[in-house]
Amino acid sequence: MKRTYPLYILALGISLVGCKTQTTEAPKKVENTTPITTYSYSTKTLLKNIKTLSSDAFEGRRTGTEGAKKAKDYIIKAFKQEDVKPLRATYGQPFTFGKYDAENILGLIEGTEHTNKYIVLSAHYDHEGVKGGKIYNGADDDASGISALVAFAEYFKTHPPKHNVILAAFDGEELGLKGAYHFVKDNTIQQRNIVLNLNMDMISRSDRNELFAVGSRYYPHLKPTIENFKDLGKVDLLIGHEGLGDGDNWTNSSDHAAFHKADIPFIYFGVADHEDYHKPTDDFERIDNQFYQDAVETIIQVFTKFDAIEL
């Protein structure tokens, strides 16, 4: 996931970006919480996907490795099962940087109304791989976001969006947000037609049950939706980490930075670092199942509110 660097450094292509360091800044005041009795997706499938993607069989999903290829194949199979069309001729968007051969996975859900506009839902499937003989499975970082993408795909089967939606599983995040930058610069979809990026990176556990939404400082038309959202289940949805107050600034901390640099509005969803961040102990057994399920439902419901307005 994310380390914090200024945007101009990202623009210079410095590697070792990806994933964050964080402290807490003053959040918005929380009001009532609504218990979740029925989810809009299969929680069983969600947990199965994160458990599988973060298993030893995927060898930490480092870019360019056999484990990354297994993850790519798994995501494509899941997209096909949920009737997600490929954005291009195929789901893959291969690219290279340095010594790495990488590949984004891009799916398309066609909108029912705003068919010339696109919302990009993103997460990264790569992680740290094997280091020192230990597998860095990256359950929270970011098998959690990828499994949420599949939950979105399932949701869209019965709740088609008004805007076109691109489901983007990015590669090379841990090596400098490479997949996201390649996608934004590619001409498959003109930048002017992308009206919003919702990026998910580390959303499956929080000691304080906090899920942060970052980005509305820069795009004020997005702020009312977050500010007025009624919390669901175990999740406390907060605005923060936008360079105000005492908390670390997450503006450039993950793949959403590539969209922000191109002046494409974004909201990033993520949690504070935990003791297993970027360690071989970031395993499925360490996530908080209830918080994760509620976080995914929260993000889906926030999406529906954005989708309901003409962006």
JSON list of N, CA and C in Angstrom, two decimals, residues 8 19-20 52 67 71 74 111 136 140 148 155-156 162 194 200 247 260 267 276 278 284 307 311:
[
{"chain": "A", "resi": 8, "resn": "TYR", "atom": "N", "xyz": [4.86, 15.83, -6.84]},
{"chain": "A", "resi": 8, "resn": "TYR", "atom": "CA", "xyz": [5.87, 16.08, -7.86]},
{"chain": "A", "resi": 8, "resn": "TYR", "atom": "C", "xyz": [6.90, 14.97, -7.88]},
{"chain": "A", "resi": 19, "resn": "CYS", "atom": "N", "xyz": [1.59, 2.29, -0.69]},
{"chain": "A", "resi": 19, "resn": "CYS", "atom": "CA", "xyz": [1.29, 2.00, 0.69]},
{"chain": "A", "resi": 19, "resn": "CYS", "atom": "C", "xyz": [1.66, 3.19, 1.58]},
{"chain": "A", "resi": 20, "resn": "LYS", "atom": "N", "xyz": [0.99, 3.27, 2.75]},
{"chain": "A", "resi": 20, "resn": "LYS", "atom": "CA", "xyz": [1.03, 4.53, 3.49]},
{"chain": "A", "resi": 20, "resn": "LYS", "atom": "C", "xyz": [1.58, 4.38, 4.90]},
{"chain": "A", "resi": 52, "resn": "THR", "atom": "N", "xyz": [-8.38, -16.66, -0.46]},
{"chain": "A", "resi": 52, "resn": "THR", "atom": "CA", "xyz": [-7.65, -17.33, -1.54]},
{"chain": "A", "resi": 52, "resn": "THR", "atom": "C", "xyz": [-6.51, -16.48, -2.06]},
{"chain": "A", "resi": 67, "resn": "GLY", "atom": "N", "xyz": [3.28, -15.92, -9.03]},
{"chain": "A", "resi": 67, "resn": "GLY", "atom": "CA", "xyz": [2.18, -15.62, -8.11]},
{"chain": "A", "resi": 67, "resn": "GLY", "atom": "C", "xyz": [1.29, -14.51, -8.63]},
{"chain": "A", "resi": 71, "resn": "ALA", "atom": "N", "xyz": [-2.72, -14.64, -9.64]},
{"chain": "A", "resi": 71, "resn": "ALA", "atom": "CA", "xyz": [-3.70, -13.64, -9.18]},
{"chain": "A", "resi": 71, "resn": "ALA", "atom": "C", "xyz": [-4.46, -13.05, -10.35]},
{"chain": "A", "resi": 74, "resn": "TYR", "atom": "N", "xyz": [-6.97, -15.49, -11.59]},
{"chain": "A", "resi": 74, "resn": "TYR", "atom": "CA", "xyz": [-8.06, -15.62, -10.62]},
{"chain": "A", "resi": 74, "resn": "TYR", "atom": "C", "xyz": [-9.05, -14.47, -10.75]},
{"chain": "A", "resi": 111, "resn": "GLY", "atom": "N", "xyz": [-23.11, 1.57, -18.32]},
{"chain": "A", "resi": 111, "resn": "GLY", "atom": "CA", "xyz": [-24.10, 2.37, -17.61]},
{"chain": "A", "resi": 111, "resn": "GLY", "atom": "C", "xyz": [-25.42, 2.44, -18.34]},
{"chain": "A", "resi": 136, "resn": "TYR", "atom": "N", "xyz": [4.97, -12.65, 1.89]},
{"chain": "A", "resi": 136, "resn": "TYR", "atom": "CA", "xyz": [4.19, -11.48, 2.31]},
{"chain": "A", "resi": 136, "resn": "TYR", "atom": "C", "xyz": [2.85, -11.56, 1.59]},
{"chain": "A", "resi": 140, "resn": "ASP", "atom": "N", "xyz": [-4.76, -7.68, 3.89]},
{"chain": "A", "resi": 140, "resn": "ASP", "atom": "CA", "xyz": [-5.34, -6.35, 3.93]},
{"chain": "A", "resi": 140, "resn": "ASP", "atom": "C", "xyz": [-4.82, -5.50, 2.78]},
{"chain": "A", "resi": 148, "resn": "ALA", "atom": "N", "xyz": [-13.14, -6.73, -2.89]},
{"chain": "A", "resi": 148, "resn": "ALA", "atom": "CA", "xyz": [-14.24, -5.76, -2.92]},
{"chain": "A", "resi": 148, "resn": "ALA", "atom": "C", "xyz": [-14.64, -5.44, -4.35]},
{"chain": "A", "resi": 155, "resn": "TYR", "atom": "N", "xyz": [-22.69, -7.06, -7.28]},
{"chain": "A", "resi": 155, "resn": "TYR", "atom": "CA", "xyz": [-23.75, -6.08, -7.02]},
{"chain": "A", "resi": 155, "resn": "TYR", "atom": "C", "xyz": [-24.34, -5.54, -8.32]},
{"chain": "A", "resi": 156, "resn": "PHE", "atom": "N", "xyz": [-23.48, -5.28, -9.30]},
{"chain": "A", "resi": 156, "resn": "PHE", "atom": "CA", "xyz": [-23.95, -4.68, -10.55]},
{"chain": "A", "resi": 156, "resn": "PHE", "atom": "C", "xyz": [-24.81, -5.62, -11.39]},
{"chain": "A", "resi": 162, "resn": "LYS", "atom": "N", "xyz": [-25.70, 3.81, -13.31]},
{"chain": "A", "resi": 162, "resn": "LYS", "atom": "CA", "xyz": [-26.10, 4.83, -14.29]},
{"chain": "A", "resi": 162, "resn": "LYS", "atom": "C", "xyz": [-24.92, 5.26, -15.15]},
{"chain": "A", "resi": 194, "resn": "ILE", "atom": "N", "xyz": [-13.48, 10.30, -17.80]},
{"chain": "A", "resi": 194, "resn": "ILE", "atom": "CA", "xyz": [-13.42, 9.68, -16.47]},
{"chain": "A", "resi": 194, "resn": "ILE", "atom": "C", "xyz": [-13.79, 10.75, -15.45]},
{"chain": "A", "resi": 200, "resn": "MET", "atom": "N", "xyz": [-9.64, 1.67, -3.48]},
{"chain": "A", "resi": 200, "resn": "MET", "atom": "CA", "xyz": [-9.71, 0.91, -2.23]},
{"chain": "A", "resi": 200, "resn": "MET", "atom": "C", "xyz": [-8.37, 0.23, -1.99]},
{"chain": "A", "resi": 247, "resn": "GLY", "atom": "N", "xyz": [-2.73, 14.80, 11.07]},
{"chain": "A", "resi": 247, "resn": "GLY", "atom": "CA", "xyz": [-2.59, 13.47, 10.49]},
{"chain": "A", "resi": 247, "resn": "GLY", "atom": "C", "xyz": [-1.73, 13.47, 9.24]},
{"chain": "A", "resi": 260, "resn": "HIS", "atom": "N", "xyz": [-5.52, 11.93, -9.51]},
{"chain": "A", "resi": 260, "resn": "HIS", "atom": "CA", "xyz": [-5.44, 13.29, -8.98]},
{"chain": "A", "resi": 260, "resn": "HIS", "atom": "C", "xyz": [-4.47, 14.14, -9.80]},
{"chain": "A", "resi": 267, "resn": "ILE", "atom": "N", "xyz": [-11.93, 9.65, -4.59]},
{"chain": "A", "resi": 267, "resn": "ILE", "atom": "CA", "xyz": [-12.06, 9.39, -3.16]},
{"chain": "A", "resi": 267, "resn": "ILE", "atom": "C", "xyz": [-11.30, 8.10, -2.89]},
{"chain": "A", "resi": 276, "resn": "ASP", "atom": "N", "xyz": [0.68, -5.44, 11.31]},
{"chain": "A", "resi": 276, "resn": "ASP", "atom": "CA", "xyz": [1.08, -6.37, 10.25]},
{"chain": "A", "resi": 276, "resn": "ASP", "atom": "C", "xyz": [1.30, -5.70, 8.91]},
{"chain": "A", "resi": 278, "resn": "HIS", "atom": "N", "xyz": [2.82, -4.38, 5.78]},
{"chain": "A", "resi": 278, "resn": "HIS", "atom": "CA", "xyz": [4.06, -4.71, 5.05]},
{"chain": "A", "resi": 278, "resn": "HIS", "atom": "C", "xyz": [4.93, -5.69, 5.82]},
{"chain": "A", "resi": 284, "resn": "PHE", "atom": "N", "xyz": [-4.85, -13.61, 6.16]},
{"chain": "A", "resi": 284, "resn": "PHE", "atom": "CA", "xyz": [-6.32, -13.63, 6.24]},
{"chain": "A", "resi": 284, "resn": "PHE", "atom": "C", "xyz": [-6.80, -13.74, 7.68]},
{"chain": "A", "resi": 307, "resn": "ASP", "atom": "N", "xyz": [-23.21, 7.77, -7.96]},
{"chain": "A", "resi": 307, "resn": "ASP", "atom": "CA", "xyz": [-23.73, 7.35, -9.25]},
{"chain": "A", "resi": 307, "resn": "ASP", "atom": "C", "xyz": [-25.09, 7.98, -9.54]},
{"chain": "A", "resi": 311, "resn": "LEU", "atom": "N", "xyz": [-22.14, 13.40, -12.60]},
{"chain": "A", "resi": 311, "resn": "LEU", "atom": "CA", "xyz": [-20.81, 13.87, -12.21]},
{"chain": "A", "resi": 311, "resn": "LEU", "atom": "C", "xyz": [-20.15, 14.66, -13.33]}
]
